Coordinates of C-alpha atoms in Angstrom, one line a residue:
M210 CA -0.3 -0.1 -0.3
F211 CA 1.5 3.3 -0.7
S212 CA 1.2 6.3 1.5
R213 CA 2.0 10.1 1.2
G214 CA 4.8 10.0 -0.6
Q215 CA 2.2 10.8 -3.4
E216 CA 3.9 12.7 -6.1
N217 CA 1.8 15.3 -9.0
I218 CA -1.2 15.5 -7.5
S219 CA -2.0 19.1 -7.6
T220 CA 0.1 21.0 -9.7
P221 CA 1.8 19.5 -13.4
T222 CA 5.6 19.7 -13.5
A223 CA 7.9 22.0 -15.6
S224 CA 8.3 19.2 -18.2
T225 CA 6.7 20.1 -21.3
K226 CA 3.8 18.1 -21.7
G227 CA 3.5 17.6 -18.2
P228 CA 1.7 14.5 -16.4
I229 CA -1.8 13.5 -17.7
K230 CA -4.5 15.8 -16.0
Y231 CA -7.6 13.5 -15.2
G232 CA -9.8 16.4 -13.9
E233 CA -10.2 19.2 -11.6
L234 CA -12.1 19.4 -8.7
I235 CA -13.3 23.1 -7.7
V236 CA -15.2 24.7 -5.1
L237 CA -18.9 26.1 -5.2
G238 CA -18.4 29.3 -3.6
C239 CA -14.5 30.7 -3.8
N240 CA -15.1 32.4 -6.7
G241 CA -11.1 31.9 -7.9
S242 CA -9.6 31.6 -4.7
L243 CA -10.6 31.2 -1.2
P244 CA -11.4 33.8 1.4
N245 CA -8.0 33.8 3.5
G246 CA -5.9 32.4 0.4
D247 CA -5.6 29.0 -1.6
K248 CA -2.5 27.7 0.7
G249 CA -0.9 23.8 0.5
R250 CA -3.5 21.4 0.4
R251 CA -6.2 23.9 1.5
K252 CA -7.2 25.7 -2.2
S253 CA -10.1 26.9 -4.6
R254 CA -9.5 23.8 -6.8
F255 CA -7.7 21.3 -7.2
A256 CA -6.1 19.4 -10.4
L257 CA -5.9 15.7 -10.1
C258 CA -2.7 14.3 -12.6
R259 CA -1.4 11.0 -12.8
R260 CA 1.0 10.5 -10.3
N261 CA 4.4 8.6 -11.0
K262 CA 3.4 5.4 -9.1
A263 CA 0.2 3.9 -9.0
N264 CA -2.0 3.8 -5.7
G265 CA -5.4 2.4 -6.3
V266 CA -6.4 -0.2 -4.3
K267 CA -8.9 -2.8 -4.9
P268 CA -11.3 -4.8 -2.6
S269 CA -9.5 -8.7 -1.9
T270 CA -10.3 -11.1 1.0
I271 CA -13.1 -10.8 3.6
H272 CA -13.1 -11.6 7.0
T273 CA -16.6 -12.4 8.5
S274 CA -15.4 -12.7 12.0
C275 CA -13.3 -12.1 14.1
T276 CA -10.3 -14.1 13.2
P277 CA -6.7 -13.2 13.4
Q278 CA -6.0 -12.5 10.1
A279 CA -8.6 -9.8 10.5
A280 CA -7.0 -7.9 13.1
K281 CA -4.5 -8.6 11.4
A282 CA -5.5 -6.7 8.1
V283 CA -6.7 -3.5 10.9
S284 CA -3.6 -3.3 13.0
N285 CA -1.5 -3.4 9.9
K286 CA -0.7 0.1 8.8
E287 CA 1.0 -1.0 5.7
Q288 CA -2.4 -2.8 5.0
H289 CA -5.6 -0.9 3.4
S290 CA -9.4 -2.2 5.2
I291 CA -12.9 -1.1 5.8
S292 CA -14.4 -2.8 9.3
Y293 CA -18.2 -2.8 9.1
T294 CA -19.3 -3.4 13.0
L295 CA -22.7 -5.1 12.6
S296 CA -22.8 -5.4 16.1
R297 CA -20.5 -5.8 19.5
A298 CA -19.3 -9.6 18.4
Q299 CA -19.2 -9.4 15.0
T300 CA -17.1 -7.2 12.4
V301 CA -16.8 -7.9 8.8
V302 CA -13.4 -6.4 7.9
V303 CA -12.7 -6.4 4.0
E304 CA -9.0 -6.5 3.1
Y305 CA -8.1 -3.8 -0.2
T306 CA -5.3 -4.6 -2.0
H307 CA -2.9 -2.8 -4.5
D308 CA -4.4 -1.9 -7.7
S309 CA -1.7 -0.4 -10.4
N310 CA -4.2 0.2 -12.5
T311 CA -5.4 3.0 -10.5
D312 CA -4.1 6.5 -8.5
M313 CA -6.6 7.5 -5.5
F314 CA -7.3 10.7 -4.5
Q315 CA -8.5 11.3 -1.3
I316 CA -10.6 14.5 0.3
G317 CA -11.9 15.4 3.3
R318 CA -11.8 17.9 6.2
S319 CA -8.7 16.7 7.9
T320 CA -5.3 17.8 7.7
E321 CA -3.2 14.7 8.0
N322 CA -1.6 13.2 5.1
P323 CA -4.0 11.0 3.3
I324 CA -6.2 13.4 2.2
D325 CA -5.2 15.0 -0.5
F326 CA -7.8 17.9 -1.3
V327 CA -8.6 19.1 2.6
V328 CA -12.1 20.9 1.9
T329 CA -13.3 23.3 4.8
D330 CA -17.3 23.9 5.1
T331 CA -18.2 27.4 2.7
V332 CA -19.2 30.1 3.9
P333 CA -22.4 32.0 1.3
G334 CA -20.8 34.9 0.3
G335 CA -17.5 34.3 0.1
Q336 CA -16.0 35.8 3.3
G337 CA -14.7 34.1 6.7
H338 CA -16.3 34.2 10.0
A339 CA -15.5 37.8 11.5
D340 CA -13.9 36.2 14.5
G341 CA -11.9 33.6 12.5
Q342 CA -14.0 30.5 14.1
M343 CA -16.9 28.2 12.2
A344 CA -19.6 26.5 13.6
Q345 CA -18.9 23.1 14.0
S346 CA -18.3 21.1 10.4
T347 CA -21.0 18.6 8.8
I348 CA -17.7 17.5 6.7
S349 CA -16.2 14.4 7.4
R350 CA -12.5 13.9 7.9
F351 CA -12.0 11.4 5.7
A352 CA -15.3 12.5 3.6
C353 CA -14.5 10.4 0.2
R354 CA -12.1 9.1 -2.4
I355 CA -11.8 9.0 -6.2
I356 CA -10.5 6.7 -8.2
C357 CA -9.1 7.4 -11.7
H358 CA -8.2 4.5 -14.6
R359 CA -4.1 5.5 -14.9
N360 CA -4.6 4.5 -19.2
P361 CA -7.8 6.2 -22.0
P362 CA -9.9 7.5 -21.3
Y363 CA -8.8 8.3 -17.4
S364 CA -12.4 7.3 -16.2
A365 CA -12.7 8.7 -12.2
R366 CA -15.3 7.3 -9.9
I367 CA -16.5 8.5 -6.6
Y368 CA -16.9 6.5 -3.1
A369 CA -17.9 7.7 0.2
A370 CA -15.7 8.1 3.0
G371 CA -11.6 8.0 3.0
F372 CA -9.3 6.0 4.9
D373 CA -7.2 7.0 7.4
S374 CA -4.1 7.8 8.6
S375 CA -3.7 3.5 9.3
K376 CA -5.3 3.1 6.3
N377 CA -8.2 1.8 7.7
I378 CA -12.4 3.0 7.1
F379 CA -14.4 2.3 9.9
L380 CA -18.1 2.0 9.2
G381 CA -19.5 1.5 13.4
E382 CA -22.5 0.3 14.5
K383 CA -24.8 3.0 14.1
A384 CA -23.8 3.3 10.4
A385 CA -26.4 2.2 7.4
K386 CA -24.7 -0.8 6.3
W387 CA -26.1 -4.5 4.5
R388 CA -25.0 -7.6 3.3
M389 CA -25.4 -7.4 -0.6
H390 CA -26.4 -10.7 -2.4
D391 CA -22.8 -11.8 -3.5
G392 CA -21.7 -11.9 0.1
Q393 CA -20.1 -7.8 -0.6
M394 CA -20.5 -5.6 2.1
D395 CA -21.2 -2.3 1.6
G396 CA -22.7 1.1 3.9
L397 CA -23.0 4.8 3.8
T398 CA -21.2 7.1 5.6
T399 CA -23.4 9.8 8.9
N400 CA -24.1 12.6 6.6
G401 CA -23.4 10.9 2.9
V402 CA -21.7 11.6 -0.3
L403 CA -24.0 12.6 -3.2
V404 CA -23.6 13.3 -6.2
M405 CA -25.8 15.0 -9.2
H406 CA -24.7 14.0 -12.9
P407 CA -26.0 17.1 -15.5
R408 CA -28.0 15.6 -18.3
Q409 CA -26.5 16.3 -21.7
G410 CA -22.9 17.0 -20.4
F411 CA -21.9 20.2 -18.8
S412 CA -22.7 22.6 -22.0
Q413 CA -25.2 25.4 -23.1
D414 CA -27.5 22.4 -23.4
S415 CA -27.0 20.8 -20.1
K416 CA -29.8 20.2 -17.5
P417 CA -30.0 19.5 -13.8
G418 CA -30.2 15.6 -13.2
L419 CA -30.8 14.3 -9.8
W420 CA -29.2 13.8 -6.8
R421 CA -28.3 10.2 -5.6
E422 CA -26.1 9.3 -2.5
I423 CA -23.0 7.3 -3.4
S424 CA -21.4 4.1 -1.0
V425 CA -18.6 3.4 0.5
C426 CA -18.3 0.8 -2.3
G427 CA -19.5 3.1 -5.3
N428 CA -23.1 2.1 -5.6
V429 CA -25.5 4.5 -6.1
F430 CA -29.1 5.7 -3.9
T431 CA -31.7 7.7 -3.7
L432 CA -31.2 9.8 -1.1
R433 CA -32.3 8.9 2.1
E434 CA -35.5 10.3 4.1
T435 CA -33.0 12.8 6.2
R436 CA -29.6 13.3 5.4
S437 CA -28.0 11.0 8.2
A438 CA -31.0 8.8 8.8
Q439 CA -30.7 4.9 9.0
Q440 CA -32.6 3.6 6.6
R441 CA -30.7 3.5 3.2
G442 CA -32.7 5.2 -0.4
K443 CA -33.3 2.6 -2.9
T444 CA -30.9 1.3 -5.4
V445 CA -30.6 2.8 -8.8
D446 CA -29.2 0.0 -10.9
S447 CA -29.2 2.4 -14.2
E448 CA -26.6 5.3 -12.7
S449 CA -23.2 4.9 -11.5
N450 CA -20.3 5.9 -9.7
E451 CA -18.6 7.3 -12.5
L452 CA -17.8 11.6 -12.4
V453 CA -18.6 13.3 -16.0
D454 CA -17.8 16.7 -16.8
G455 CA -20.2 18.7 -15.0
S456 CA -21.1 16.7 -11.8
L457 CA -21.1 18.0 -8.7
I458 CA -20.7 16.4 -5.4
D459 CA -22.2 17.7 -1.9
L460 CA -20.1 16.6 1.5
C461 CA -22.6 18.3 3.4
G462 CA -20.6 21.7 3.9
A463 CA -19.3 22.2 1.0
T464 CA -20.3 21.6 -2.9
L465 CA -17.4 20.5 -5.0
L466 CA -17.9 20.4 -9.3
W467 CA -15.3 18.1 -11.5
R468 CA -14.7 19.1 -14.6
T469 CA -12.5 16.9 -16.8
A470 CA -9.9 17.8 -18.9
E471 CA -11.4 18.0 -21.8
G472 CA -14.5 20.2 -20.5
L473 CA -11.5 22.5 -19.5
E474 CA -9.6 22.9 -22.6
L475 CA -13.4 23.9 -24.3
N476 CA -14.1 26.8 -22.2
A477 CA -10.6 27.9 -21.1
G478 CA -11.0 31.1 -22.7
R479 CA -11.3 34.3 -20.6
P480 CA -15.1 35.9 -20.1
Q481 CA -15.3 39.5 -21.8
C482 CA -16.9 42.4 -20.4
P483 CA -19.6 43.5 -22.4
V484 CA -20.0 46.8 -24.2
G485 CA -20.6 49.2 -21.6
F486 CA -18.2 47.9 -18.6
N487 CA -15.2 49.3 -20.2
T488 CA -15.1 52.7 -18.8
L489 CA -15.7 51.4 -15.4
A490 CA -13.7 49.4 -12.6
F491 CA -14.9 45.7 -12.4
P492 CA -13.4 43.8 -9.2
S493 CA -12.6 40.8 -9.6
L494 CA -13.3 39.8 -6.3
R495 CA -15.9 40.7 -3.5
R496 CA -13.3 42.6 -1.1
K497 CA -15.1 43.2 2.3
D498 CA -13.4 46.4 3.3
V499 CA -14.2 49.0 0.3
L500 CA -16.3 49.0 -2.9
D501 CA -14.3 50.7 -6.1
E502 CA -15.6 54.2 -7.2
K503 CA -15.7 53.5 -10.5
Q504 CA -17.4 50.0 -9.7
P505 CA -21.1 49.0 -11.9
W506 CA -24.3 48.7 -9.7
A507 CA -27.9 47.8 -10.8
Y508 CA -30.7 47.9 -10.0
L509 CA -32.0 44.2 -10.1
R510 CA -35.7 44.4 -10.7
C511 CA -34.9 45.6 -14.0
G512 CA -31.5 45.1 -14.8
H513 CA -30.0 48.8 -15.5
V514 CA -26.8 49.3 -15.1
H515 CA -25.4 52.6 -13.6
G516 CA -22.0 54.0 -11.7
Y517 CA -22.8 54.7 -8.5
H518 CA -25.3 57.2 -8.0
V519 CA -27.0 59.0 -5.1
W520 CA -30.0 59.1 -6.8
G521 CA -33.3 58.9 -4.5
G522 CA -30.8 57.5 -1.7
R523 CA -28.0 57.2 0.8
R524 CA -24.6 58.8 -0.1
D525 CA -22.7 56.3 1.5
P526 CA -22.0 53.7 -0.7
E527 CA -20.8 51.0 2.4
V528 CA -24.6 51.6 3.3
E529 CA -26.2 51.6 0.1
A530 CA -25.0 47.8 -0.9
T531 CA -26.9 47.1 2.2
C532 CA -30.1 49.0 1.7
Q533 CA -33.2 46.8 1.2
E534 CA -34.7 48.8 -2.2
R535 CA -34.0 51.8 -3.9
E536 CA -36.1 53.4 -7.0
C537 CA -34.6 53.2 -10.3
P538 CA -33.8 56.7 -12.3
M539 CA -34.7 55.0 -15.8
C540 CA -37.4 53.2 -15.6
R541 CA -38.9 53.9 -11.6
A542 CA -39.1 50.4 -10.8
R543 CA -38.0 49.7 -7.6
G544 CA -35.6 46.6 -5.7
P545 CA -32.1 45.7 -4.5
Y546 CA -30.1 48.3 -5.5
V547 CA -26.0 46.6 -5.4
P548 CA -22.7 46.0 -7.2
L549 CA -21.6 43.7 -10.0
W550 CA -18.9 41.6 -9.5
L551 CA -17.5 39.5 -12.0
G552 CA -17.5 35.4 -11.9
C553 CA -14.8 34.7 -12.3
E554 CA -14.1 31.0 -12.0
A555 CA -13.8 30.0 -15.8
A556 CA -14.8 26.5 -14.9
F557 CA -18.3 27.3 -14.0
Y558 CA -19.3 28.7 -17.4
V559 CA -21.3 26.2 -19.6
D560 CA -20.0 28.4 -22.3
A561 CA -17.8 30.9 -23.9
E562 CA -19.9 34.1 -24.1
P563 CA -19.7 37.3 -22.5
P564 CA -20.9 37.9 -19.2
T565 CA -24.5 39.5 -19.2
H566 CA -26.6 38.5 -16.3
A567 CA -26.7 39.0 -12.8
F568 CA -27.5 36.7 -10.5
V569 CA -29.9 38.0 -7.6
P570 CA -29.6 39.7 -5.1
C571 CA -25.6 39.0 -4.4
G572 CA -24.8 40.7 -7.9
H573 CA -22.6 38.5 -9.9
V574 CA -22.0 38.6 -13.3
C575 CA -22.0 36.0 -15.6
S576 CA -23.3 34.7 -19.6
E577 CA -27.0 34.1 -20.0
K578 CA -27.2 30.0 -20.1
T579 CA -24.7 30.4 -17.2
A580 CA -26.9 32.0 -14.8
A581 CA -29.5 29.7 -16.8
Y582 CA -28.5 26.7 -16.2
W583 CA -27.2 27.5 -12.1
R584 CA -30.4 28.9 -11.4
E585 CA -31.9 26.1 -11.8
I586 CA -29.7 23.5 -9.8
L587 CA -31.1 22.9 -6.2
L588 CA -27.6 22.6 -4.0
P589 CA -28.5 20.8 -0.6
H590 CA -28.4 23.5 1.9
G591 CA -28.4 22.1 5.6
T592 CA -29.2 18.1 6.0
H593 CA -32.7 18.6 4.7
T594 CA -33.6 21.1 1.8
L595 CA -32.5 21.8 -1.3
H596 CA -32.4 25.8 -2.8
A597 CA -30.5 27.1 -6.0
A598 CA -28.0 29.3 -5.0
C599 CA -24.7 31.2 -7.0
P600 CA -21.8 28.8 -7.3
F601 CA -19.5 31.9 -7.2
C602 CA -20.2 33.0 -3.3
I603 CA -23.2 30.1 -2.4
Q604 CA -25.7 32.7 -1.5
L605 CA -28.8 31.9 -1.9
L606 CA -30.6 32.4 -5.0
S607 CA -34.1 35.2 -4.8
E608 CA -36.7 32.0 -5.6
E609 CA -38.7 34.8 -7.2
S610 CA -35.9 35.6 -10.3
G611 CA -32.6 34.1 -9.2
C612 CA -30.7 35.5 -11.9
V613 CA -31.9 39.4 -14.2
R614 CA -30.5 40.4 -17.9
L615 CA -28.3 43.5 -17.0
I616 CA -29.3 46.5 -19.4
F617 CA -26.2 48.7 -20.2
Q618 CA -26.5 51.9 -21.1
S619 CA -23.9 54.1 -23.4
P620 CA -21.2 56.0 -22.1
L621 CA -21.8 59.5 -21.4
D622 CA -20.1 62.7 -22.9

């Protein structure tokens, strides 16, 4: 088994060609970088590249009773294993053996070495807590693992739970678990790993798929009644755990977007600002301290875009940003008046068209098709509900509109 002397896990080498990239995971709500900056294994996006040495694993021997061999498999720090506790008197241990054809990448909240991509709870609005403290996290320390095939077509499959520093996964007595028809064991993690595959690919014609839960062995199920219920959903044999371009992965506290290497190449072009923004300063990232005086503002009821002005309202932009309603001087429609922010994470775009629409109420700007797609995506919110949210800041969208077409004025002399 391989521990983390794991090469080529996030950044291509300086060679001419570089390692083969399987794809990238991008955290929703970060808009290009974490609020406090990308550091080490904790970052807003993570590239999965072919390792110099395969570290994948696959199931092998099953121990159905507390034998010396089972105890040895669990205690051996060079042996990957999954333990299913059925009762105080019975534990099934499944040994995993090295697979030279696959690479394994692990994701979770833990900063221990087995975790390749450290993920923490995403705060709506893209900001950290003022005191730097986070509420108790609902993301598992060893949330999931992705197994990528080292040879074409480089398929990537997701599995719930990750191996800890001792190369073990433990499913306790209270965890949902069961024996399958072929005698193999399977189970679900406490808050689950949910996946949604888009229909018709990740493009301007994409439509949202259905959220499913992925088991420890990679089987697909309908959602449980509540996120941590012990009763599993129904098996969905017609679907698989293979990730496709645009698949969403929810870890109960953070949602990740999977983009294949091919998909990233298709929309590598940076979005261009439409006419009307050329004389306005357009910050790419939300800043907590100050608003630029040339930053574009918009009335979200009608979509009219202006530079900041004091017509019929307060004179302080910082105070104005928190104001609930204001009357548009162009059409007299009343509604939120907010600063606009460019959605600069290109991986969230489903096309290469210019940004002409803004999400309501956050004001992040993107293309029309991109806004329409994310407006239809219902993301897991908390442990019980689904709600549409802006992919750039994860702020919940208005149920009334979700987004608005921006109306730009001709430059004034």
